[in-house]
Short mmCIF file of C-alpha atoms and ligand atoms in Angstrom, two decimals:
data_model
loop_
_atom_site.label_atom_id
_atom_site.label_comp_id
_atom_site.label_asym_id
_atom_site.label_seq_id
_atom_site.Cartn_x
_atom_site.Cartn_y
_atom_site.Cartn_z
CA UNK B 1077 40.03 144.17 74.99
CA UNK B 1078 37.07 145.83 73.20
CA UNK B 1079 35.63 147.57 70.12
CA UNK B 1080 36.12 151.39 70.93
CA UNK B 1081 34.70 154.22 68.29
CA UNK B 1082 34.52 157.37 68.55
CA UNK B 1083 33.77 160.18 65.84
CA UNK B 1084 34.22 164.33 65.73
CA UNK B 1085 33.59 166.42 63.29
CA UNK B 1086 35.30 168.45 61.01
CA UNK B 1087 34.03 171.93 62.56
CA UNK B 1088 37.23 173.59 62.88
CA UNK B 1089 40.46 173.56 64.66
CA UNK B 1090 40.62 170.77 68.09
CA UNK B 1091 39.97 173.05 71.30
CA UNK B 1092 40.96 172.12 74.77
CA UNK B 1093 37.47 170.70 75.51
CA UNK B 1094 37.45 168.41 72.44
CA UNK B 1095 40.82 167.22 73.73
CA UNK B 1096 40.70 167.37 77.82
CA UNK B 1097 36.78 166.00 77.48
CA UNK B 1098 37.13 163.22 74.55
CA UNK B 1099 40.69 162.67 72.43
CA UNK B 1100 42.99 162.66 75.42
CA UNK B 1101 40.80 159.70 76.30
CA UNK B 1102 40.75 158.28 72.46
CA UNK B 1103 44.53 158.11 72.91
CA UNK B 1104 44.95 156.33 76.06
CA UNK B 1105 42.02 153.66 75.13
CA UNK B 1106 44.47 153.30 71.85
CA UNK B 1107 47.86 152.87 74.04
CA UNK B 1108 45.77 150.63 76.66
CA UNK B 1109 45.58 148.37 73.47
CA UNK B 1110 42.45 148.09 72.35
CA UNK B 1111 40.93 147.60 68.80
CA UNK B 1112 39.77 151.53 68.07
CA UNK B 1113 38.37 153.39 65.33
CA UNK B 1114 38.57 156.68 64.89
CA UNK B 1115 36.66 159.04 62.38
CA UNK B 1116 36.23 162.40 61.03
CA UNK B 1117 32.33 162.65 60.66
CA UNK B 1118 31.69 165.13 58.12
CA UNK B 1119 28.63 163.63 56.97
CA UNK B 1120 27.40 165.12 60.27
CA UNK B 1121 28.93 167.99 59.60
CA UNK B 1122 27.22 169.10 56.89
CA UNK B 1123 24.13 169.39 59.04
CA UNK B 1124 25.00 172.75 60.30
CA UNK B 1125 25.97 175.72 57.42
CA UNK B 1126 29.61 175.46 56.36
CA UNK B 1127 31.72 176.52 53.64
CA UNK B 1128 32.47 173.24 50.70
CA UNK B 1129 35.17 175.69 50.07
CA UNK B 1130 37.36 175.01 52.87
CA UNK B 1131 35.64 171.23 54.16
CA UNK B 1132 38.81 169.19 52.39
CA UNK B 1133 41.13 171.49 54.55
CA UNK B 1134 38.97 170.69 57.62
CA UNK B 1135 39.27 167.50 57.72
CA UNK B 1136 43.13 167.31 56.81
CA UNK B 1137 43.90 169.47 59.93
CA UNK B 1138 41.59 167.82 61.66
CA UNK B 1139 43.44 164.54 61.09
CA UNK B 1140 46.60 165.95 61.93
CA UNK B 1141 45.01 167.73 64.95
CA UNK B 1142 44.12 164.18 65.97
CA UNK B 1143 47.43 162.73 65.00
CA UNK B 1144 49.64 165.42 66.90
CA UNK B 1145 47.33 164.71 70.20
CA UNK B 1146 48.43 161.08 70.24
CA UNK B 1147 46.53 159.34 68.20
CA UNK B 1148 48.65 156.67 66.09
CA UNK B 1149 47.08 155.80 63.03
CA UNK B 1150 49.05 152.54 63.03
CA UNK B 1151 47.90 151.29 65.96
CA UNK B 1152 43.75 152.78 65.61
CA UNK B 1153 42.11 153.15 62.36
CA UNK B 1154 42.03 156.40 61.51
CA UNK B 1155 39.28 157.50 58.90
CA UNK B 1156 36.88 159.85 57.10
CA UNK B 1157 33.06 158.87 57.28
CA UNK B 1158 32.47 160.22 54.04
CA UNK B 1159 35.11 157.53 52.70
CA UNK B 1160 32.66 154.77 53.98
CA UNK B 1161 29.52 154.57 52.27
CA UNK B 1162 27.76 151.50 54.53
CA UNK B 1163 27.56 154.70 57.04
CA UNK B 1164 24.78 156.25 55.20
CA UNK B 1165 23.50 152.78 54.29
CA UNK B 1166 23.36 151.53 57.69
CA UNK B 1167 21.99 154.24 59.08
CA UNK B 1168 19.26 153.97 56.69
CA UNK B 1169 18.02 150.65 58.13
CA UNK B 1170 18.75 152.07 61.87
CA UNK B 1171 15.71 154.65 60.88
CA UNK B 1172 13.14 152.14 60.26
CA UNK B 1173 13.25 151.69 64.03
CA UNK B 1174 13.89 154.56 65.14
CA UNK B 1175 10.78 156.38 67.12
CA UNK B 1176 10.26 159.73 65.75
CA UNK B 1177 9.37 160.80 69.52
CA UNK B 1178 12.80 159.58 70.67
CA UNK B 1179 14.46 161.89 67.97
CA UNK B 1180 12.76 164.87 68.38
CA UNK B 1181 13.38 164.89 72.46
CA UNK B 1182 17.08 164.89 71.71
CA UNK B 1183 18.20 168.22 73.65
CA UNK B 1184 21.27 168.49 70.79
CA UNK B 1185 18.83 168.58 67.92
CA UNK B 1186 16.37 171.07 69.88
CA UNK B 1187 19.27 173.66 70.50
CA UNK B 1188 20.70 173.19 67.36
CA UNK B 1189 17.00 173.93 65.77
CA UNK B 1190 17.22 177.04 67.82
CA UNK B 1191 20.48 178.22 67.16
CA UNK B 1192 19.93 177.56 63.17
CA UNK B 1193 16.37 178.53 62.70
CA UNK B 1194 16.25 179.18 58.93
CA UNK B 1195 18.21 175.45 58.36
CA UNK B 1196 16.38 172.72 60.38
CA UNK B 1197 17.33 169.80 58.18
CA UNK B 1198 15.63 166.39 57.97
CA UNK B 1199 19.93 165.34 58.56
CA UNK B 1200 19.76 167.79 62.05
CA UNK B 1201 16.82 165.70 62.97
CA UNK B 1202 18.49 162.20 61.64
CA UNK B 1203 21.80 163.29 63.60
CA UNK B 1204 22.15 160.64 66.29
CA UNK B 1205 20.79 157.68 63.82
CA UNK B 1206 23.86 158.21 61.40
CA UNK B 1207 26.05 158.15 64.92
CA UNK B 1208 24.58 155.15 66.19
CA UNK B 1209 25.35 153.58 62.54
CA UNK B 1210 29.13 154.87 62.87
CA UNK B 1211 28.91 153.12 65.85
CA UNK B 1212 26.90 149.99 65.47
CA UNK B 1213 28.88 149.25 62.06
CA UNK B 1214 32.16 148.19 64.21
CA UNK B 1215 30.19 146.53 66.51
CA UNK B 1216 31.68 149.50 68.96
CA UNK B 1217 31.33 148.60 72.64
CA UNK B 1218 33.39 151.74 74.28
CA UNK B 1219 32.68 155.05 73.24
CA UNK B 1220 35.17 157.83 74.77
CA UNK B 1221 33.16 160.98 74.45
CA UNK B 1222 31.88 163.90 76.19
CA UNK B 1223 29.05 164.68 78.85
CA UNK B 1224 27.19 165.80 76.26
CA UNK B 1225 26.68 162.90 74.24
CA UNK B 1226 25.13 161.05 76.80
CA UNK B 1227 21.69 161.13 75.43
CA UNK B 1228 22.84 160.56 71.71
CA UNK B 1229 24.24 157.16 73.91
CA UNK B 1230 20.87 156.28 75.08
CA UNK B 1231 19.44 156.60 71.95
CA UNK B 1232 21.98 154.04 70.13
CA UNK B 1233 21.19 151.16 72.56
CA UNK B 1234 17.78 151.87 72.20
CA UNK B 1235 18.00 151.24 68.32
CA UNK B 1236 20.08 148.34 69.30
CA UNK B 1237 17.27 146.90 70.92
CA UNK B 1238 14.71 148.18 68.44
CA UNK B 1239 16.43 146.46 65.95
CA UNK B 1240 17.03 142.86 67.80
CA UNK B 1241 13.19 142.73 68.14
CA UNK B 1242 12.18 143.73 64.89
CA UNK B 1243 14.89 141.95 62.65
CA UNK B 1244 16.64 139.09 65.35
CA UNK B 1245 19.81 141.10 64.72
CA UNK B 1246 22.38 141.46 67.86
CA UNK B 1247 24.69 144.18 67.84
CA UNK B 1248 26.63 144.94 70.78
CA UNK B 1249 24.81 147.66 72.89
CA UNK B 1250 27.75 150.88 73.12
CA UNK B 1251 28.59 152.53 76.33
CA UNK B 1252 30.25 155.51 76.85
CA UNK B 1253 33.34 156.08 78.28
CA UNK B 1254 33.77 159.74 79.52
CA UNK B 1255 37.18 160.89 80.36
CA UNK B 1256 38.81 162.81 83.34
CA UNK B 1257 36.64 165.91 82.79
CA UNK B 1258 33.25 164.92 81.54
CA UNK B 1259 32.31 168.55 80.56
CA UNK B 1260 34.58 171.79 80.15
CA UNK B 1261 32.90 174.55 80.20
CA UNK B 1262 34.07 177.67 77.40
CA UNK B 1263 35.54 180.57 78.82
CA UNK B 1264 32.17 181.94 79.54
CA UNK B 1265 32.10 179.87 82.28
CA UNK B 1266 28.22 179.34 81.39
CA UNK B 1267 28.20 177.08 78.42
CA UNK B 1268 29.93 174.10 77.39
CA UNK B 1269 33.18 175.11 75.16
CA UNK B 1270 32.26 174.69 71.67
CA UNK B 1271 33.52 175.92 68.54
CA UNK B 1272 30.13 177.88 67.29
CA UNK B 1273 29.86 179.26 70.51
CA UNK B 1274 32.97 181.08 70.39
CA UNK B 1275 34.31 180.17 73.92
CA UNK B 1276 37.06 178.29 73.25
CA UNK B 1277 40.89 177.72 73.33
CA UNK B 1278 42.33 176.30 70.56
CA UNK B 1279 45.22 173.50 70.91
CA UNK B 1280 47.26 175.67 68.69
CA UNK B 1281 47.45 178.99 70.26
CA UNK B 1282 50.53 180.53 71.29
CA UNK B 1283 50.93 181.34 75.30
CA UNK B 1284 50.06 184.98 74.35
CA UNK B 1285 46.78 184.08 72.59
CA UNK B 1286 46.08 182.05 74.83
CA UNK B 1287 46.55 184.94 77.80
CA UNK B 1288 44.13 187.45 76.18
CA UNK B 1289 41.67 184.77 76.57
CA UNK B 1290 42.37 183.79 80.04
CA UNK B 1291 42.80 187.14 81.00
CA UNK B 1292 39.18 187.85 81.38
CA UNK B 1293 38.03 184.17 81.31
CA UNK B 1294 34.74 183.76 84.07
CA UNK B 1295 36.35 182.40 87.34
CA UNK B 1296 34.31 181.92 90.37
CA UNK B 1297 31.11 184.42 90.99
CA UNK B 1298 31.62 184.86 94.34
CA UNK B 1299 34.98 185.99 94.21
CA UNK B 1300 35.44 189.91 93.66
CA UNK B 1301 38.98 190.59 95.74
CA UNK B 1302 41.99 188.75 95.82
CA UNK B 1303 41.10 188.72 99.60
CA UNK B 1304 38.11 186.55 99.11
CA UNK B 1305 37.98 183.19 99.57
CA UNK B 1306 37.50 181.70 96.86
CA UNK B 1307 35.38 178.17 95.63
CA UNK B 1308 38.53 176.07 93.45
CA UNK B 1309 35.16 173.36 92.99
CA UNK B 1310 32.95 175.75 91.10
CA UNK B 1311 35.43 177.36 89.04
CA UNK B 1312 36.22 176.43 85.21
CA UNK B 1313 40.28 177.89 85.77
CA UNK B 1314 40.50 175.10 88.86
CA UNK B 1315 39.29 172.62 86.43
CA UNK B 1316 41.39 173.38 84.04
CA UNK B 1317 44.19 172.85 86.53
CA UNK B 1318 42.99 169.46 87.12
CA UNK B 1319 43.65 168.45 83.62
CA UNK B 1320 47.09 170.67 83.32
CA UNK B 1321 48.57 171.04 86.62
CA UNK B 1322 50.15 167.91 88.48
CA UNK B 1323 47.85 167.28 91.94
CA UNK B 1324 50.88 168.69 94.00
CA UNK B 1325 51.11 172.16 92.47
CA UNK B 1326 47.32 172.14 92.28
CA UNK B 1327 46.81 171.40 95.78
CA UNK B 1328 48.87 174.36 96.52
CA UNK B 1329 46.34 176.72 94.31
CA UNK B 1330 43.35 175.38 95.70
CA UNK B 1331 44.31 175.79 99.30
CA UNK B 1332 45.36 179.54 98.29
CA UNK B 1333 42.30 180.17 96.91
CA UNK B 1334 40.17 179.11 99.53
CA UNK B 1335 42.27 181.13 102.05
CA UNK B 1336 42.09 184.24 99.44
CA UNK B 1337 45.94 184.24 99.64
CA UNK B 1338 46.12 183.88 95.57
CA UNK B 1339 44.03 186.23 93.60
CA UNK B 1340 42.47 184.71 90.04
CA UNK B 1341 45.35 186.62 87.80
CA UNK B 1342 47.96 184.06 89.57
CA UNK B 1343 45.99 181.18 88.93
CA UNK B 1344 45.44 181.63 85.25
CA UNK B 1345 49.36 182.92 84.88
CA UNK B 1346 50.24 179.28 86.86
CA UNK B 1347 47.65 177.51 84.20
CA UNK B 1348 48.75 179.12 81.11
CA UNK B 1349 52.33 178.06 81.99
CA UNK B 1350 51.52 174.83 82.39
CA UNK B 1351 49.59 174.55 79.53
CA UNK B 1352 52.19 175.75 77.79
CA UNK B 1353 53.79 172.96 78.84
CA UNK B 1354 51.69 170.44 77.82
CA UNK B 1355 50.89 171.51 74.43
CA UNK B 1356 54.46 172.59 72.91
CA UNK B 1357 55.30 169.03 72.17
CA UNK B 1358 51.37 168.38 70.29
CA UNK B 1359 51.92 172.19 68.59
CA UNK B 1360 55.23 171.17 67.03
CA UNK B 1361 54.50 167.60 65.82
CA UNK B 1362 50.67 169.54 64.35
CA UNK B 1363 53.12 171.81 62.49
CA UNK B 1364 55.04 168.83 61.39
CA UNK B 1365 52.15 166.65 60.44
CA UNK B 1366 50.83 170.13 58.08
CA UNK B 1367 54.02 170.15 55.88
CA UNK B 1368 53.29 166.71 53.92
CA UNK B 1369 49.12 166.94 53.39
CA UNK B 1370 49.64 163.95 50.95
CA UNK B 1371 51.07 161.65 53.81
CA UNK B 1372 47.60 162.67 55.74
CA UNK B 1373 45.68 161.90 52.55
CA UNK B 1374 47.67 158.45 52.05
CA UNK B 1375 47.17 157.65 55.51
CA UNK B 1376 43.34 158.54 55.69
CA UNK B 1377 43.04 156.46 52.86
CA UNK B 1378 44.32 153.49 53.74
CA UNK B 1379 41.93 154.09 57.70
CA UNK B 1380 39.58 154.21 54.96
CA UNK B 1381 40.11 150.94 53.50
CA UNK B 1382 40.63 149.35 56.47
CA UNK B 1383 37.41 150.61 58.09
CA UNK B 1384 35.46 149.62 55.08
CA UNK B 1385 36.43 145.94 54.73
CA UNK B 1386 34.66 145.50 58.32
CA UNK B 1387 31.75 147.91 57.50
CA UNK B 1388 30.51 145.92 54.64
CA UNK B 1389 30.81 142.52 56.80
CA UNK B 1390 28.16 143.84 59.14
CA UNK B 1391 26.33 145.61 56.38
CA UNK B 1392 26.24 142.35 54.44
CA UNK B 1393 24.98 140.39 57.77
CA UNK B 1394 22.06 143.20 58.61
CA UNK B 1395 21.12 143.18 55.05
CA UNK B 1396 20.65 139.58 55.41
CA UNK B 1397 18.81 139.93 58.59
CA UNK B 1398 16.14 142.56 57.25
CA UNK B 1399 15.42 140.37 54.13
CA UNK B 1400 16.92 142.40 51.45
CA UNK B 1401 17.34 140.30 48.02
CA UNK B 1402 20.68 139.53 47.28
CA UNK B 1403 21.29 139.25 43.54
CA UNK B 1404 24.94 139.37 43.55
CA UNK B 1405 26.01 136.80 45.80
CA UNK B 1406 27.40 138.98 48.47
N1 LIG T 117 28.02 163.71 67.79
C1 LIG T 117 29.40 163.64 68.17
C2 LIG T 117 29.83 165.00 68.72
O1 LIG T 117 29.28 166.00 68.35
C3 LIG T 117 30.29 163.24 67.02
C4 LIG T 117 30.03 161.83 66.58
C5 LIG T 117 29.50 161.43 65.39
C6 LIG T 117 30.31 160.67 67.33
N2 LIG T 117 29.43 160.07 65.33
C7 LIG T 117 29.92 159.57 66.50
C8 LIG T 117 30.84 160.43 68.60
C9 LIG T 117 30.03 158.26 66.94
C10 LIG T 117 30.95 159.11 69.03
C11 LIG T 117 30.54 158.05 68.21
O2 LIG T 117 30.76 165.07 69.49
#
């Protein structure tokens, strides 16, 4: 069995690619048995603009987002970063090795400095440091995230190795597990879904909601008839399907497609049923979870205090490593 972490942040309401891309996979890591921590990172949220208004309800909801999509926080740790000071404290140390060059190639930190021009933060920059100490601090070996965190990957078992030469330290270097579908993209079809692009569909939308969105969602280019044959491999509905649909129903579609025998508006009717389906049972146990906010507070506490005991044991051992005075006998 190993270490798993994983982190998301507290941007707003789980979509389907947060879930078919990343916590679908947090949850079966979790029921295959392994030791797994899981944590709201909105220390890294507050990187990009946000309200302080509304960040408490964020991460509540976001909690009980995670909770109602399988996650069971008796059987992973279930936490808030901010809860956990050795993250900032670790990640501290991490920057003394890490090479400014390596941070400023990371493509998530160049299109975030485009997207947010007026607000490129020393923490933007610092981003994947403060991951790889979320990480690193649980000794995490799996990492069940999305395509797009592959570089952010890199970068942590770089440090890892930074920080072995420089200081004889050995953490465990962290892999990442991706899950079914590495990358969904929005409804777009161009980019990847993502909250502050505006492409998304949320877990919690009703079959209707979720139809306007569908609706017009970007299927396959080269498809303009029903009578065309259509490309099930190149289009974001078909993988969609391959999350939703079971393979013998979604066989069916794809063969239809290709002969041009099922037009695009059957398709997404057949997928929105179906994912109808699938999230009822997560929408009712989310609207559960939201009656009683001070079981989610009690029970992000105590993820809190169970995270922290084993943060400070690898704090304590790096600041040993790097030579830092101890005057309290820690
Ligand atoms: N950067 C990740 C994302 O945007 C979130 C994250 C923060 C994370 N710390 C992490 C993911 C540690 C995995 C491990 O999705």
């Amino acid at each position: 069995m190993s270490r798993v972490f994983s982190g998301i942040q507290p941007s707003g309401e789980l979509h389907i690619g947060n879930y078919v891309g990343a916590v679908s996979e947090w949850a079966r890591l979790m029921d295959e048995g392994h030791e797994c921590y899981y944590c709201i990172v909105d220390y890294h949220a507050m990187t990009q603009p946000y309200d302080p208004e509304i960040m408490e309800k964020r991460v509540l909801e976001m909690a009980a987002g995670l909770m109602a999509a399988g996650i069971d926080p008796e059987r992973a740790v279930l936490f808030v970063q901010s809860q956990v000071p050795e993250h900032t404290e670790l990640a501290w140390m991490l920057m003394t090795v890490t090479p400014m060059g390596e941070l400023s190639r990371q493509t998530q930190y160049k299109d975030k400095a485009r997207r947010q021009e007026g607000n490129v933060n020393v923490g933007l920059f610092a981003y994947p440091v403060l991951q790889a100490a979320d990480i690193l601090l649980y000794k995490g070996e799996l990492v069940p995230v999305g395509e797009d965190q592959r570089q952010h990957l890199e970068l942590a078992r770089e440090i890892v190795r930074k920080f072995r030469s420089r200081f004889g330290y050995e953490f465990p270097e962290p892999q990442p597990r991706f899950g079914r579908i590495k990358r969904l993209k929005g409804l777009d079809g161009r980019d990847k879904m993502s909250k502050s692009l505006g492409n998304t569909i949320t877990l919690t939308e009703t079959e209707d909601q979720r139809w306007e969105k569908l609706r017009t969602a970007f299927t396959d280019p080269a498809r303009v008839r029903k009578s065309d044959p259509g490309h099930p491999e190149i289009c974001n509905i078909y993988t969609m399907h391959t999350f939703f649909t079971p393979e013998e129903e979604r066989e069916e579609i794809a063969g239809a497609c290709r002969k041009g025998e099922i037009g695009c508006f059957e398709c997404k009717k057949r997928l929105n049923a179906r994912m109808t389906e699938h999230l009822a049972p997560i929408q009712d146990r989310y609207a559960d979870l939201l009656k009683n906010i001070s079981d989610i507070r009690d029970i992000l506490r105590q993820g809190g205090k169970r995270a922290r005991a084993v943060a400070q044991e690898t704090v304590k051992e790096v600041r040993s490593a790097a030579g830092l005075i101890d005057l309290e006998g820690r």
